[in-house]
Short mmCIF file of C-alpha atoms in Angstrom, two decimals:
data_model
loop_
_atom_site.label_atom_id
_atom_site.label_comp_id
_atom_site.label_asym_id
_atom_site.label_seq_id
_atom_site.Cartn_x
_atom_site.Cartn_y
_atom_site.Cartn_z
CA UNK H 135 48.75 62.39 97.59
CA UNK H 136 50.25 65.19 99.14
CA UNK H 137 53.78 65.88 99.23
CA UNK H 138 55.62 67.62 101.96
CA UNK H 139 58.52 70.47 101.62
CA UNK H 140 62.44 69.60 100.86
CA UNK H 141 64.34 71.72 103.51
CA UNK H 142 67.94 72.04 102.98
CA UNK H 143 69.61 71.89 106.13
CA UNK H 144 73.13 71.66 105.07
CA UNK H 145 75.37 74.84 106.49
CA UNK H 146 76.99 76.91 104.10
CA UNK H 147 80.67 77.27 103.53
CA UNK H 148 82.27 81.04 104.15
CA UNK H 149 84.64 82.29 102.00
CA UNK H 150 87.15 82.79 104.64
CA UNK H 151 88.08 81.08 107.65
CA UNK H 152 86.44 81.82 110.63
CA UNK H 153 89.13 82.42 112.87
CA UNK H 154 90.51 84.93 110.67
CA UNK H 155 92.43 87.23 112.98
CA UNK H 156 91.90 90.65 110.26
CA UNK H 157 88.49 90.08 109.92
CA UNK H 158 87.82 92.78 112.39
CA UNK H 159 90.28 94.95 110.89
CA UNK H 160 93.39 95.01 113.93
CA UNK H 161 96.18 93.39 114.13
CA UNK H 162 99.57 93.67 115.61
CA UNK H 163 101.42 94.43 112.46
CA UNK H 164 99.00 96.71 110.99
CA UNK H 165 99.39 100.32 111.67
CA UNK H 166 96.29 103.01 112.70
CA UNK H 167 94.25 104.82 110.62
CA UNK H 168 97.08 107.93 110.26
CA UNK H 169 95.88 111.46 108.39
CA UNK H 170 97.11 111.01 104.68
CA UNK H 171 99.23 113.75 103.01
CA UNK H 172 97.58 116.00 100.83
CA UNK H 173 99.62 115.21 98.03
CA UNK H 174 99.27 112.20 98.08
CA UNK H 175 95.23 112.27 98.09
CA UNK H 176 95.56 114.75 94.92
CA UNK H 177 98.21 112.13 93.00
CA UNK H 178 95.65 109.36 93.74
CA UNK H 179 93.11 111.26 92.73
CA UNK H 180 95.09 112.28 89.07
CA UNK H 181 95.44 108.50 88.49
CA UNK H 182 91.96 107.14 89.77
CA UNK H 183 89.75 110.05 87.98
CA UNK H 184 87.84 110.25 91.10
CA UNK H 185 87.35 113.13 93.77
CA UNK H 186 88.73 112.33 97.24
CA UNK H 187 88.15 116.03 98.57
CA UNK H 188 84.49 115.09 100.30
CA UNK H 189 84.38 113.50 103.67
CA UNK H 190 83.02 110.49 102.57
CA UNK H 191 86.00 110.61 99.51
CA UNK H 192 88.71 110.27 102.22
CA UNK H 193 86.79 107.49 104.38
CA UNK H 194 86.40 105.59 101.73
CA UNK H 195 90.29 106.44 100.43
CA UNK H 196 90.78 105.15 104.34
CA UNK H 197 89.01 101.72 104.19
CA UNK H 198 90.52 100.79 101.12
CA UNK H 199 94.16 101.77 102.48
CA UNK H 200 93.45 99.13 105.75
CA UNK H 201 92.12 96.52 103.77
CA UNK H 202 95.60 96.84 101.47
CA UNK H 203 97.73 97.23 104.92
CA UNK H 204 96.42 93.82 105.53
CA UNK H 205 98.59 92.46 103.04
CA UNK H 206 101.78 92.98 104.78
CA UNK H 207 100.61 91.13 107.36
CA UNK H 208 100.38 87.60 105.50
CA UNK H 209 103.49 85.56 105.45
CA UNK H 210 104.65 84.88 102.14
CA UNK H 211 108.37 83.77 102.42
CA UNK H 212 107.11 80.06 101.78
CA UNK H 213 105.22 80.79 99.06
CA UNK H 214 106.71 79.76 95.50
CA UNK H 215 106.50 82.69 93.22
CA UNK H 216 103.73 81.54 90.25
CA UNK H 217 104.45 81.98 86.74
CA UNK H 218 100.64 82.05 85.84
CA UNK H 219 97.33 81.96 87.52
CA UNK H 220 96.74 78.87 85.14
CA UNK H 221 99.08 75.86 87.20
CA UNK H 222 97.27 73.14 86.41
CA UNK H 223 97.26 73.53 82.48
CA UNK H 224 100.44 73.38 80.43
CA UNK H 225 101.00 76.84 78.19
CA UNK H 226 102.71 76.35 74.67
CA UNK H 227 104.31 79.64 74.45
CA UNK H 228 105.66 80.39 71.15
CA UNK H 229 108.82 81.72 69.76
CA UNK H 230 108.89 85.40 69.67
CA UNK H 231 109.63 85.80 65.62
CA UNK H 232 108.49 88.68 63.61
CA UNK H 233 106.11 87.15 60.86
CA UNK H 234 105.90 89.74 58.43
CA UNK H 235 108.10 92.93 58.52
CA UNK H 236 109.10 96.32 56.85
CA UNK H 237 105.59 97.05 56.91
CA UNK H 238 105.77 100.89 59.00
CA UNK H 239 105.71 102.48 56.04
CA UNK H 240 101.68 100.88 55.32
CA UNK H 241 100.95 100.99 58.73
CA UNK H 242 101.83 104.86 59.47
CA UNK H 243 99.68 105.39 55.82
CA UNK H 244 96.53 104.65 57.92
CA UNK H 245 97.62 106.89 60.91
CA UNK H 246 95.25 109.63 60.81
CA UNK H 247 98.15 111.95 62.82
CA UNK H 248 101.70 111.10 62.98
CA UNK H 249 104.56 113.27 64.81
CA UNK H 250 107.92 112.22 63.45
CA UNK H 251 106.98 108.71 62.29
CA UNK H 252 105.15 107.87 65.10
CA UNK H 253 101.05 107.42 65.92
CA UNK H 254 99.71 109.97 67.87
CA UNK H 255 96.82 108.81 70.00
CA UNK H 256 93.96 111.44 70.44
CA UNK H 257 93.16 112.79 73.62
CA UNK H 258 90.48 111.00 75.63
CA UNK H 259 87.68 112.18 77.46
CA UNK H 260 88.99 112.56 80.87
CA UNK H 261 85.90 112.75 83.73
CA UNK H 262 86.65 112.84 86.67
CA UNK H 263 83.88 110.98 89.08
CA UNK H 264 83.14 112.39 92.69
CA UNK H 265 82.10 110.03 95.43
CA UNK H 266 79.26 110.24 97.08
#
């Protein structure tokens, strides 16, 4: 007995509607691609860790600043402000009680460096990564 192929001929959902007027990228309220200060490259650059300065760097930097601009096109004056990304479940918070206290003394004891009663964090390994 010989059996034939299933074939799945049910079409596939998108993620996004398909009359989505900033799929394409334009829209009324958005403005054009403008040239971006220099300081401002080199202060997103200080808190990204990456290297804007190629050609491709600042295209990129340039997509990713129009698909942001798209979000002050979207209405949101309707929209009730959430409280957490978890609505349909109910969150017991708890009081906000210290447990245990007067206990800097042991903690700063295991401090490796401390500045005036305080922990001093050592300095990370800062690269900075260039795109390609």
């Amino acid at each position: 007995m010989k059996r034939s192929p299933v074939r799945f001929t049910q079409k596939r959902r998108r993620k996004y509607p398909e009359d989505n007027p900033l799929a394409d990228g334009t829209h009324a309220g958005l403005a054009t691609s403008a040239q971006i200060p220099a300081d401002l490259v080199d202060k997103l650059e200080r808190l990204a860790l990456l290297d804007f300065r190629t050609k491709q760097g600042l295209v990129c930097l340039e997509k990713a600043i129009r698909h942001a601009d798209q979000l002050l096109v979207v209405d949101t004056s309707a929209v009730e402000p959430m409280d957490s990304v978890l609505e349909d479940r109910a969150l017991n918070l708890r009081d906000d009680t210290a447990m245990e206290g007067d206990c800097a003394e042991e903690l700063l004891r295991l401090s490796k460096n401390i500045v005036e009663e305080y922990f001093v964090a050592p300095p990370g390994k800062i690269v900075r990564v260039h795109l390609y």
